[in-house]
Amino acid sequence: MSKKNLNIITIDGPAGSGKSTVARHIADKLGWAHLNTGAIYRAFALLLDRFFTEGSQNLEDLTEEIILKIIVNINSFYSQDDIKHKIFLKSEDITAQLHSPKISQLASVYAQNELVRKYLLPIQRKLVEKYEGVVVDGRDMGTVVFPVAPLKIYLTANSETRARRRLAELQMQNVNVNFDTLLKDLEERDLRDSTRKIAPSKPADDAIIIDSSSNSIDDVVTQILHRFNQI
Ligand code: DC
């Protein structure tokens, strides 16, 4: 990795821990870009969902040939609008479609696949290259994708708090979902993401663990910026 990649802050953590919001705030304060890698896994899941015919979506159907077809599209057409926080595939704005409960679960299911992770890894590294500094958020940013990052955060919170935050976010996007279903989905996804064989969601050995259950997003941002100024 080039020296430029040292201007990276990684923020990993479970669903709804506030990592994307925190990452965006930090990027804004530092004048850096923000790469939300969950959105890449979600875009992959959305494209795959479109590709498969109804009723045949399961991991066994996922051949390398199909993965490569989808990856070509992600590689050539995926982009994030840092200012408006929108995600595009070619000129299609897919932001609203990425956060449905179905795509959340599919992204987590397909993220277990070794080949999916193998092909998405270089795409994530390439996406940050054009920026002076980037805050990246996901599950394996500090452990696998950017292990040389000088500041690594693992942001967590209890599952009720995370489900409440997710509910508020989804309501703002006009996605209709009930709290108990959301909590169950989130816990199911966390278990899958943290126990999978490849790149499980976990703090890097040198990560700073922050529990945001009783801290506001602003407090967490301040805490991370303070750490950043010390390195
Ligand atoms: O961060 P998110 O909730 O939007 O991510 C959606 C799913 O994508 C998550 O459940 C697991 C997967 N993911 C991953 O495996 N690795 C990443 N770096 C980011 C997301």
mmCIF file of C-alpha atoms and ligand atoms in Angstrom:
data_model
loop_
_atom_site.group_PDB
_atom_site.id
_atom_site.type_symbol
_atom_site.label_atom_id
_atom_site.label_comp_id
_atom_site.label_asym_id
_atom_site.label_seq_id
_atom_site.Cartn_x
_atom_site.Cartn_y
_atom_site.Cartn_z
ATOM 1 C CA MET A 1 0.000 0.000 0.000
ATOM 2 C CA SER A 2 1.252 3.488 -0.770
ATOM 3 C CA LYS A 3 2.055 6.017 1.933
ATOM 4 C CA LYS A 4 -1.081 7.920 0.989
ATOM 5 C CA ASN A 5 -3.127 5.126 2.477
ATOM 6 C CA LEU A 6 -1.858 6.111 5.891
ATOM 7 C CA ASN A 7 -4.384 8.931 5.894
ATOM 8 C CA ILE A 8 -7.057 6.453 6.822
ATOM 9 C CA ILE A 9 -9.250 6.094 9.869
ATOM 10 C CA THR A 10 -11.087 2.779 10.067
ATOM 11 C CA ILE A 11 -14.370 2.426 11.927
ATOM 12 C CA ASP A 12 -15.715 -1.096 12.302
ATOM 13 C CA GLY A 13 -18.605 -2.346 14.345
ATOM 14 C CA PRO A 14 -21.977 -4.081 14.324
ATOM 15 C CA ALA A 15 -25.078 -2.899 12.468
ATOM 16 C CA GLY A 16 -26.600 0.294 13.841
ATOM 17 C CA SER A 17 -23.625 1.158 16.052
ATOM 18 C CA GLY A 18 -23.609 4.585 14.394
ATOM 19 C CA LYS A 19 -20.369 3.971 12.503
ATOM 20 C CA SER A 20 -21.490 5.488 9.193
ATOM 21 C CA THR A 21 -22.848 8.626 10.849
ATOM 22 C CA VAL A 22 -19.704 8.978 12.960
ATOM 23 C CA ALA A 23 -17.474 8.308 9.930
ATOM 24 C CA ARG A 24 -19.311 10.951 7.890
ATOM 25 C CA HIS A 25 -18.969 13.569 10.662
ATOM 26 C CA ILE A 26 -15.257 12.874 11.086
ATOM 27 C CA ALA A 27 -14.678 13.013 7.330
ATOM 28 C CA ASP A 28 -16.496 16.375 7.205
ATOM 29 C CA LYS A 29 -14.418 17.780 10.082
ATOM 30 C CA LEU A 30 -11.133 16.652 8.520
ATOM 31 C CA GLY A 31 -12.103 17.554 4.952
ATOM 32 C CA TRP A 32 -11.669 13.900 4.012
ATOM 33 C CA ALA A 33 -13.825 11.498 2.018
ATOM 34 C CA HIS A 34 -16.035 8.855 3.611
ATOM 35 C CA LEU A 35 -16.242 5.327 2.226
ATOM 36 C CA ASN A 36 -19.150 3.290 3.526
ATOM 37 C CA THR A 37 -18.200 -0.275 2.592
ATOM 38 C CA GLY A 38 -21.488 -1.706 3.860
ATOM 39 C CA ALA A 39 -23.067 0.104 0.905
ATOM 40 C CA ILE A 40 -20.803 -1.844 -1.471
ATOM 41 C CA TYR A 41 -21.920 -5.173 -0.002
ATOM 42 C CA ARG A 42 -25.495 -3.919 -0.179
ATOM 43 C CA ALA A 43 -25.098 -2.849 -3.826
ATOM 44 C CA PHE A 44 -23.674 -6.294 -4.586
ATOM 45 C CA ALA A 45 -26.686 -7.915 -2.871
ATOM 46 C CA LEU A 46 -29.111 -5.681 -4.763
ATOM 47 C CA LEU A 47 -27.570 -6.560 -8.122
ATOM 48 C CA LEU A 48 -27.517 -10.231 -7.272
ATOM 49 C CA ASP A 49 -31.104 -10.083 -6.113
ATOM 50 C CA ARG A 50 -32.047 -8.587 -9.473
ATOM 51 C CA PHE A 51 -30.026 -11.239 -11.253
ATOM 52 C CA PHE A 52 -31.521 -14.274 -9.560
ATOM 53 C CA THR A 53 -34.997 -15.321 -10.472
ATOM 54 C CA GLU A 54 -37.550 -15.321 -7.679
ATOM 55 C CA GLY A 55 -37.157 -18.147 -5.169
ATOM 56 C CA SER A 56 -33.695 -19.350 -6.108
ATOM 57 C CA GLN A 57 -31.630 -17.091 -3.900
ATOM 58 C CA ASN A 58 -29.300 -19.053 -1.786
ATOM 59 C CA LEU A 59 -25.587 -19.304 -1.321
ATOM 60 C CA GLU A 60 -25.297 -22.575 -3.227
ATOM 61 C CA ASP A 61 -26.521 -20.857 -6.398
ATOM 62 C CA LEU A 62 -23.694 -18.381 -6.240
ATOM 63 C CA THR A 63 -21.089 -19.528 -8.765
ATOM 64 C CA GLU A 64 -17.843 -17.686 -9.480
ATOM 65 C CA GLU A 65 -19.177 -16.864 -12.953
ATOM 66 C CA ILE A 66 -22.233 -15.095 -11.503
ATOM 67 C CA ILE A 67 -20.106 -13.278 -8.903
ATOM 68 C CA LEU A 68 -17.794 -12.000 -11.628
ATOM 69 C CA LYS A 69 -20.727 -10.717 -13.709
ATOM 70 C CA ILE A 70 -21.930 -8.673 -10.731
ATOM 71 C CA ILE A 71 -18.420 -7.549 -9.765
ATOM 72 C CA VAL A 72 -17.846 -6.102 -13.251
ATOM 73 C CA ASN A 73 -20.859 -3.869 -12.696
ATOM 74 C CA ILE A 74 -19.738 -2.822 -9.226
ATOM 75 C CA ASN A 75 -16.214 -2.149 -10.428
ATOM 76 C CA SER A 76 -17.197 -0.035 -13.411
ATOM 77 C CA PHE A 77 -20.342 1.679 -12.267
ATOM 78 C CA TYR A 78 -20.366 2.008 -8.473
ATOM 79 C CA SER A 79 -19.885 5.482 -7.047
ATOM 80 C CA GLN A 80 -20.633 7.424 -3.893
ATOM 81 C CA ASP A 81 -21.571 11.074 -3.890
ATOM 82 C CA ASP A 82 -19.700 12.241 -0.793
ATOM 83 C CA ILE A 83 -21.552 15.506 -0.585
ATOM 84 C CA LYS A 84 -25.101 14.238 -0.959
ATOM 85 C CA HIS A 85 -24.358 10.809 0.550
ATOM 86 C CA LYS A 86 -25.934 9.057 -2.409
ATOM 87 C CA ILE A 87 -24.925 5.761 -3.980
ATOM 88 C CA PHE A 88 -25.071 5.259 -7.729
ATOM 89 C CA LEU A 89 -24.759 2.390 -10.165
ATOM 90 C CA LYS A 90 -24.067 4.111 -13.468
ATOM 91 C CA SER A 91 -26.589 6.950 -13.319
ATOM 92 C CA GLU A 92 -29.145 5.049 -11.207
ATOM 93 C CA ASP A 93 -29.523 6.379 -7.677
ATOM 94 C CA ILE A 94 -29.854 3.159 -5.614
ATOM 95 C CA THR A 95 -29.523 4.765 -2.153
ATOM 96 C CA ALA A 96 -33.112 4.180 -1.064
ATOM 97 C CA GLN A 97 -33.121 0.550 -2.208
ATOM 98 C CA LEU A 98 -30.038 -0.405 -0.208
ATOM 99 C CA HIS A 99 -31.595 -0.162 3.234
ATOM 100 C CA SER A 100 -34.579 -2.478 2.969
ATOM 101 C CA PRO A 101 -34.601 -5.346 5.502
ATOM 102 C CA LYS A 102 -34.303 -7.808 2.611
ATOM 103 C CA ILE A 103 -31.140 -6.234 1.185
ATOM 104 C CA SER A 104 -29.652 -5.918 4.711
ATOM 105 C CA GLN A 105 -29.997 -9.668 5.259
ATOM 106 C CA LEU A 106 -28.863 -10.598 1.740
ATOM 107 C CA ALA A 107 -25.771 -8.407 2.057
ATOM 108 C CA SER A 108 -24.862 -10.162 5.297
ATOM 109 C CA VAL A 109 -25.516 -13.616 3.795
ATOM 110 C CA TYR A 110 -23.456 -13.027 0.629
ATOM 111 C CA ALA A 111 -20.707 -11.338 2.654
ATOM 112 C CA GLN A 112 -19.880 -14.770 4.092
ATOM 113 C CA ASN A 113 -18.783 -15.986 0.668
ATOM 114 C CA GLU A 114 -15.021 -16.209 0.207
ATOM 115 C CA LEU A 115 -15.078 -15.215 -3.473
ATOM 116 C CA VAL A 116 -17.391 -12.273 -2.914
ATOM 117 C CA ARG A 117 -14.965 -10.922 -0.308
ATOM 118 C CA LYS A 118 -11.957 -11.692 -2.483
ATOM 119 C CA TYR A 119 -13.324 -9.684 -5.429
ATOM 120 C CA LEU A 120 -14.683 -6.798 -3.343
ATOM 121 C CA LEU A 121 -11.399 -6.318 -1.463
ATOM 122 C CA PRO A 122 -9.370 -4.609 -4.262
ATOM 123 C CA ILE A 123 -12.388 -2.494 -5.229
ATOM 124 C CA GLN A 124 -12.491 -1.031 -1.719
ATOM 125 C CA ARG A 125 -8.746 -0.326 -1.709
ATOM 126 C CA LYS A 126 -8.943 1.291 -5.141
ATOM 127 C CA LEU A 127 -11.867 3.519 -4.189
ATOM 128 C CA VAL A 128 -9.805 5.304 -1.523
ATOM 129 C CA GLU A 129 -6.747 5.897 -3.717
ATOM 130 C CA LYS A 130 -7.876 9.151 -5.260
ATOM 131 C CA TYR A 131 -8.395 10.861 -1.907
ATOM 132 C CA GLU A 132 -5.969 12.646 0.404
ATOM 133 C CA GLY A 133 -7.640 11.150 3.428
ATOM 134 C CA VAL A 134 -10.541 8.761 3.964
ATOM 135 C CA VAL A 135 -12.658 7.556 6.844
ATOM 136 C CA VAL A 136 -13.770 4.015 6.016
ATOM 137 C CA ASP A 137 -16.455 2.089 7.834
ATOM 138 C CA GLY A 138 -17.436 -1.568 7.735
ATOM 139 C CA ARG A 139 -16.686 -4.840 9.505
ATOM 140 C CA ASP A 140 -13.135 -5.749 8.462
ATOM 141 C CA MET A 141 -11.587 -2.365 7.703
ATOM 142 C CA GLY A 142 -9.016 -2.496 10.509
ATOM 143 C CA THR A 143 -8.416 -6.248 10.383
ATOM 144 C CA VAL A 144 -8.263 -7.014 6.636
ATOM 145 C CA VAL A 145 -8.795 -4.167 4.182
ATOM 146 C CA PHE A 146 -6.667 -1.401 5.737
ATOM 147 C CA PRO A 147 -4.545 -3.104 8.403
ATOM 148 C CA VAL A 148 -1.930 -0.315 8.172
ATOM 149 C CA ALA A 149 -4.371 2.454 9.127
ATOM 150 C CA PRO A 150 -2.878 4.527 11.951
ATOM 151 C CA LEU A 151 -6.188 4.908 13.791
ATOM 152 C CA LYS A 152 -8.652 2.055 14.134
ATOM 153 C CA ILE A 153 -11.931 2.286 15.975
ATOM 154 C CA TYR A 154 -14.380 -0.455 16.877
ATOM 155 C CA LEU A 155 -17.699 1.172 17.640
ATOM 156 C CA THR A 156 -20.332 -0.797 19.456
ATOM 157 C CA ALA A 157 -23.541 -0.330 21.451
ATOM 158 C CA ASN A 158 -26.141 -2.627 22.978
ATOM 159 C CA SER A 159 -28.601 -4.129 20.526
ATOM 160 C CA GLU A 160 -31.688 -2.193 21.740
ATOM 161 C CA THR A 161 -29.891 1.118 21.287
ATOM 162 C CA ARG A 162 -28.694 0.073 17.855
ATOM 163 C CA ALA A 163 -32.173 -1.084 16.797
ATOM 164 C CA ARG A 164 -33.666 2.210 18.013
ATOM 165 C CA ARG A 165 -31.118 4.207 15.977
ATOM 166 C CA ARG A 166 -31.688 2.072 12.880
ATOM 167 C CA LEU A 167 -35.458 2.526 13.244
ATOM 168 C CA ALA A 168 -35.055 6.310 13.330
ATOM 169 C CA GLU A 169 -32.785 6.231 10.256
ATOM 170 C CA LEU A 170 -35.166 4.009 8.306
ATOM 171 C CA GLN A 171 -38.169 6.131 9.263
ATOM 172 C CA MET A 172 -36.352 9.174 7.885
ATOM 173 C CA GLN A 173 -35.921 7.253 4.625
ATOM 174 C CA ASN A 174 -39.632 6.329 4.690
ATOM 175 C CA VAL A 175 -38.851 2.615 5.118
ATOM 176 C CA ASN A 176 -41.645 1.039 7.112
ATOM 177 C CA VAL A 177 -40.438 -1.515 9.692
ATOM 178 C CA ASN A 178 -41.384 -2.520 13.228
ATOM 179 C CA PHE A 179 -38.983 -2.336 16.188
ATOM 180 C CA ASP A 180 -39.115 -6.010 17.250
ATOM 181 C CA THR A 181 -38.563 -7.246 13.702
ATOM 182 C CA LEU A 182 -35.680 -4.821 13.332
ATOM 183 C CA LEU A 183 -34.081 -5.945 16.602
ATOM 184 C CA LYS A 184 -34.383 -9.611 15.623
ATOM 185 C CA ASP A 185 -32.952 -8.968 12.127
ATOM 186 C CA LEU A 186 -30.103 -6.941 13.559
ATOM 187 C CA GLU A 187 -29.147 -9.592 16.122
ATOM 188 C CA GLU A 188 -29.343 -12.313 13.480
ATOM 189 C CA ARG A 189 -27.109 -10.294 11.160
ATOM 190 C CA ASP A 190 -24.598 -9.499 13.925
ATOM 191 C CA LEU A 191 -24.296 -13.148 14.852
ATOM 192 C CA ARG A 192 -23.705 -14.107 11.210
ATOM 193 C CA ASP A 193 -21.256 -11.240 10.578
ATOM 194 C CA SER A 194 -19.219 -11.892 13.721
ATOM 195 C CA THR A 195 -19.055 -15.687 13.497
ATOM 196 C CA ARG A 196 -18.379 -16.163 9.765
ATOM 197 C CA LYS A 197 -15.114 -17.869 8.798
ATOM 198 C CA ILE A 198 -13.694 -15.105 6.626
ATOM 199 C CA ALA A 199 -13.068 -11.574 7.889
ATOM 200 C CA PRO A 200 -15.521 -11.739 10.799
ATOM 201 C CA SER A 201 -16.631 -8.510 12.391
ATOM 202 C CA LYS A 202 -14.228 -7.958 15.278
ATOM 203 C CA PRO A 203 -11.898 -5.274 16.607
ATOM 204 C CA ALA A 204 -8.350 -5.242 15.227
ATOM 205 C CA ASP A 205 -5.756 -6.015 17.909
ATOM 206 C CA ASP A 206 -4.748 -2.353 17.924
ATOM 207 C CA ALA A 207 -8.273 -0.910 17.701
ATOM 208 C CA ILE A 208 -9.766 1.463 20.241
ATOM 209 C CA ILE A 209 -13.115 0.096 21.380
ATOM 210 C CA ILE A 210 -15.826 2.676 21.982
ATOM 211 C CA ASP A 211 -19.242 1.790 23.376
ATOM 212 C CA SER A 212 -21.726 4.391 22.170
ATOM 213 C CA SER A 213 -24.752 3.063 24.124
ATOM 214 C CA SER A 214 -24.764 5.991 26.500
ATOM 215 C CA ASN A 215 -22.780 8.497 24.442
ATOM 216 C CA SER A 216 -24.153 10.795 21.788
ATOM 217 C CA ILE A 217 -22.790 10.660 18.262
ATOM 218 C CA ASP A 218 -21.191 14.080 18.886
ATOM 219 C CA ASP A 219 -19.339 12.726 21.950
ATOM 220 C CA VAL A 220 -18.034 9.779 19.967
ATOM 221 C CA VAL A 221 -16.873 12.070 17.146
ATOM 222 C CA THR A 222 -15.069 14.315 19.633
ATOM 223 C CA GLN A 223 -13.415 11.321 21.278
ATOM 224 C CA ILE A 224 -12.157 9.948 17.945
ATOM 225 C CA LEU A 225 -10.880 13.342 16.750
ATOM 226 C CA HIS A 226 -9.052 13.726 20.056
ATOM 227 C CA ARG A 227 -7.346 10.367 19.481
ATOM 228 C CA PHE A 228 -6.538 11.351 15.912
ATOM 229 C CA ASN A 229 -4.850 14.574 17.046
ATOM 230 C CA GLN A 230 -2.637 12.538 19.373
ATOM 231 C CA ILE A 231 -1.092 10.350 16.667
HETATM 232 O O1 DC B 1 -22.565 -1.723 7.476
HETATM 233 P P1 DC B 1 -23.875 -2.315 6.900
HETATM 234 O O2 DC B 1 -24.838 -2.710 7.970
HETATM 235 O O3 DC B 1 -24.505 -1.416 5.897
HETATM 236 O O4 DC B 1 -23.406 -3.654 6.111
HETATM 237 C C1 DC B 1 -24.323 -4.541 5.487
HETATM 238 C C2 DC B 1 -23.753 -5.960 5.503
HETATM 239 O O5 DC B 1 -22.599 -6.020 4.655
HETATM 240 C C3 DC B 1 -23.282 -6.448 6.866
HETATM 241 O O6 DC B 1 -24.324 -7.111 7.582
HETATM 242 C C4 DC B 1 -22.137 -7.355 6.546
HETATM 243 C C5 DC B 1 -21.602 -6.870 5.225
HETATM 244 N N1 DC B 1 -20.337 -6.117 5.345
HETATM 245 C C6 DC B 1 -19.180 -6.841 5.449
HETATM 246 O O7 DC B 1 -19.232 -8.075 5.522
HETATM 247 N N2 DC B 1 -17.983 -6.215 5.458
HETATM 248 C C7 DC B 1 -17.901 -4.877 5.407
HETATM 249 N N3 DC B 1 -16.714 -4.277 5.405
HETATM 250 C C8 DC B 1 -19.087 -4.104 5.342
HETATM 251 C C9 DC B 1 -20.295 -4.758 5.326
#
